[in-house]
mmCIF file of C-alpha atoms in Angstrom:
data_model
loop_
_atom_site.group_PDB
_atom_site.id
_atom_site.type_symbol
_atom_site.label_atom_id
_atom_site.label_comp_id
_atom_site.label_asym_id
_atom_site.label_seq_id
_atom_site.Cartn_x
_atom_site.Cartn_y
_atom_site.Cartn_z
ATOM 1 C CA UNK A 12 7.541 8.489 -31.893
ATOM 2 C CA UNK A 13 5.226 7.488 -28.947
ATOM 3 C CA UNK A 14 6.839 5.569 -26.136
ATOM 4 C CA UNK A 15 5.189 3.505 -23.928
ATOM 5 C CA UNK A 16 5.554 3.386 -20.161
ATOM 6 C CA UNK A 17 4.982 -0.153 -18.723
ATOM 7 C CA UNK A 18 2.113 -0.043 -15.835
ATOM 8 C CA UNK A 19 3.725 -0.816 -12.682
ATOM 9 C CA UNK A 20 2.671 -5.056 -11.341
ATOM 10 C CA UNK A 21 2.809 -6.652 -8.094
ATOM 11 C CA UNK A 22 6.149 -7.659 -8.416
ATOM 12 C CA UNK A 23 7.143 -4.063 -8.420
ATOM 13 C CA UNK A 24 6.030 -3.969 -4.969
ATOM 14 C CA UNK A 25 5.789 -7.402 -3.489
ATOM 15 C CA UNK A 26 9.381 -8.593 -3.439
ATOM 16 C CA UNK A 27 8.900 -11.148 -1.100
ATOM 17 C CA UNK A 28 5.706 -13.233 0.568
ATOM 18 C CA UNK A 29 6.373 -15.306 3.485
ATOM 19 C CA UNK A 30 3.534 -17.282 2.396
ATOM 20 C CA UNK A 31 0.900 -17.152 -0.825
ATOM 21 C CA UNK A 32 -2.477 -17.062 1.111
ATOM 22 C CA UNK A 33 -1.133 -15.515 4.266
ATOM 23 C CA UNK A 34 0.404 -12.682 2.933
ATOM 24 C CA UNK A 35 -2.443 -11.048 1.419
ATOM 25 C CA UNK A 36 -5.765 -10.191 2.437
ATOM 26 C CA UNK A 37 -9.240 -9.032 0.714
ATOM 27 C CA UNK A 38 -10.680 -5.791 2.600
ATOM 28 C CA UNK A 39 -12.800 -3.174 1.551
ATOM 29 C CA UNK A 40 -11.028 -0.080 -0.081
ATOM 30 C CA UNK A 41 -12.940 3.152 0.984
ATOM 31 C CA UNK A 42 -14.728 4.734 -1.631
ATOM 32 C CA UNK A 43 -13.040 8.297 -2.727
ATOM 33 C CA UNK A 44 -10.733 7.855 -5.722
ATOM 34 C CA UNK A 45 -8.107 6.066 -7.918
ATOM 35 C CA UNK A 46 -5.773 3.955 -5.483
ATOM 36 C CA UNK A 47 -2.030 3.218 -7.235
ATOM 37 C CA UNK A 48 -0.783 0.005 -6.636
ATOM 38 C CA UNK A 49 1.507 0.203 -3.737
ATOM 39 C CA UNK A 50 -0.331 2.948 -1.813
ATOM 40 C CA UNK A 51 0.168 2.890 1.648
ATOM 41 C CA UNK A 52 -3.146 2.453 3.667
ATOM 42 C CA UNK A 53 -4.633 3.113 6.892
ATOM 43 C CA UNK A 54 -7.815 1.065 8.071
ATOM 44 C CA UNK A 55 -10.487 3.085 9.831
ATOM 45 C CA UNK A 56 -14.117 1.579 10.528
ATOM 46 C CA UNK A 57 -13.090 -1.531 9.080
ATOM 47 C CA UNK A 58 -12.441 -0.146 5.780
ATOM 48 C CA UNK A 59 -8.743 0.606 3.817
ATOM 49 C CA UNK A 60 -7.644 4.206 2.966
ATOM 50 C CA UNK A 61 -4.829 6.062 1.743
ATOM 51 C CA UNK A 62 -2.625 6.905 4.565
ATOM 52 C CA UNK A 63 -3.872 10.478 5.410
ATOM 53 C CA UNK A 64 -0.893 12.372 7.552
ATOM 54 C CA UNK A 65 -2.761 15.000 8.084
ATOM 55 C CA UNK A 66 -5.577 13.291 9.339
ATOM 56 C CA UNK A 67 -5.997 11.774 12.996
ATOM 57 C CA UNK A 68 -6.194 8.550 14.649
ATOM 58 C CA UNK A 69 -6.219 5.882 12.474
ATOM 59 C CA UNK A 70 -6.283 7.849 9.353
ATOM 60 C CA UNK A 71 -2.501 8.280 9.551
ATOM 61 C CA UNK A 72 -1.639 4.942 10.903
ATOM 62 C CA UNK A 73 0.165 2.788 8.163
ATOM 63 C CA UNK A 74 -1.367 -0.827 8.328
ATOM 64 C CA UNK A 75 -0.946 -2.243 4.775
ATOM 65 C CA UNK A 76 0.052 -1.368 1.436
ATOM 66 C CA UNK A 77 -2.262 -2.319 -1.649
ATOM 67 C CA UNK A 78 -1.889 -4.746 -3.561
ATOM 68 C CA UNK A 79 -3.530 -3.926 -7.319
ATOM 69 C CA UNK A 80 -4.708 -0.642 -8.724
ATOM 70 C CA UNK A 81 -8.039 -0.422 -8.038
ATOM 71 C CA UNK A 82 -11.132 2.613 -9.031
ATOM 72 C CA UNK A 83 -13.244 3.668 -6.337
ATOM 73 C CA UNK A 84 -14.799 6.450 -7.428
ATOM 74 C CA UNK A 85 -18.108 4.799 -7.839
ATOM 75 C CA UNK A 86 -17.945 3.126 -4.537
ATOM 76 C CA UNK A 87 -16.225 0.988 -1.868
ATOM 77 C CA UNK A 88 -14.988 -2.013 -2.995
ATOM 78 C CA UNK A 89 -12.958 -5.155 -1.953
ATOM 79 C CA UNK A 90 -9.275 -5.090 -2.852
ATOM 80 C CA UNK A 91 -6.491 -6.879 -2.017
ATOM 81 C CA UNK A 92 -3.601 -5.840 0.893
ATOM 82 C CA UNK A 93 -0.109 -7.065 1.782
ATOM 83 C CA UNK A 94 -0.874 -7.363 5.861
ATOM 84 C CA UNK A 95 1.658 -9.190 7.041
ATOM 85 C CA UNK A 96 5.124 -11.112 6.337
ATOM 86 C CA UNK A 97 6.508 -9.343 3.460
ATOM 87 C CA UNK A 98 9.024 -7.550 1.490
ATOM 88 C CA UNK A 99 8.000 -4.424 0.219
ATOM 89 C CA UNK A 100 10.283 -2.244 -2.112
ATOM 90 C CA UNK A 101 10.829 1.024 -1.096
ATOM 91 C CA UNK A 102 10.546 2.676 -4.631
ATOM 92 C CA UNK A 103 7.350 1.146 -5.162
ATOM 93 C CA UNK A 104 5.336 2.123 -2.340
ATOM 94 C CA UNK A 105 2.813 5.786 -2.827
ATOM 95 C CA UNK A 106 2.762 7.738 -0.445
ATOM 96 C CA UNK A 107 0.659 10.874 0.478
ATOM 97 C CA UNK A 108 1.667 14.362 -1.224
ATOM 98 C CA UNK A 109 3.716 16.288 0.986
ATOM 99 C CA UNK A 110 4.810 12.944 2.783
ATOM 100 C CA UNK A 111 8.083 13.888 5.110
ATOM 101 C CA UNK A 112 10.915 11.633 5.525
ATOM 102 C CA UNK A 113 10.535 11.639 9.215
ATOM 103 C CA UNK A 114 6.595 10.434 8.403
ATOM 104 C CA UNK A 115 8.042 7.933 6.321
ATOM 105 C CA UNK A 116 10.050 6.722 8.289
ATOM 106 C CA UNK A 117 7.406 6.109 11.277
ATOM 107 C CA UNK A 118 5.453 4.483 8.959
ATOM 108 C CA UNK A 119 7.803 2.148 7.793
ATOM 109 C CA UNK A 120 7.945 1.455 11.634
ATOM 110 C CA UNK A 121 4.128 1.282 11.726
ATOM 111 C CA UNK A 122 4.323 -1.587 8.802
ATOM 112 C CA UNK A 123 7.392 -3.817 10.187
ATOM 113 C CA UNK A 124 5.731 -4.213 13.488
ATOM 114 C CA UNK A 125 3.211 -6.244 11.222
ATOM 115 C CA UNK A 126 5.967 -8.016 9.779
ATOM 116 C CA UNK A 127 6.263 -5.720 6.729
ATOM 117 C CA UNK A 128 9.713 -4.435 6.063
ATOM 118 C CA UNK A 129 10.547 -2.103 3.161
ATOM 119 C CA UNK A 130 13.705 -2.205 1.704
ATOM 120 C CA UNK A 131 15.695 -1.283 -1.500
ATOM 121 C CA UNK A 132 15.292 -3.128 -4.725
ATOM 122 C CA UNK A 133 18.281 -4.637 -5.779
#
């Protein structure tokens, strides 16, 4: 019997939006692959990518997480980010393979001094 596995939705992530219009933002998601709702990005040039650790600068500098799934394997395109004055859950945020808890945990710094705080879903 096939069972089916319901795709994750913004309220998954997004538990709470100070306010509709504010919270969010449209930016342009770098073009290199499959981004998961939730993802945790970094913003380099202007444009929205994964959160690369290993990477330097900006690269590994958590500034947003994403807001919808979103293909970009064909090209940049716009998306939209949770920037500022939210409630993110904690078990709905992707993170980088390999991703420490020490490198979560300075990201999660990263993101609440832009007024995003992750926290446990109750």
């Amino acid at each position: 019997m096939a069972t089916f596995n319901e795709p994750k939705v913004l309220s998954d992530v997004l538990l709470v939006e100070v306010k509709p219009g504010w919270t969010k933002d449209r930016g342009m998601i770098a073009a290199d692959k499959k981004y998961e709702l939730g993802t945790v990005l970094a913003k380099v040039s202007g444009k929205y990518y994964a959160l690369d650790l290993a990477g330097t600068g900006a690269a590994k500098k958590a500034v947003a997480v994403l807001a919808q799934h979103i293909d970009t394997t064909a090209g940049e395109r716009p998306g939209a980010v949770i920037a500022r004055g939210a409630v993110v859950a904690i078990d709905g945020l992707v993170w980088p393979e390999g991703v420490t808890d020490a490198q979560k945990a300075t990201a999660y710094t990263e993101l609440e001094a832009l007024g995003i705080v992750a926290k446990e879903q109750l």
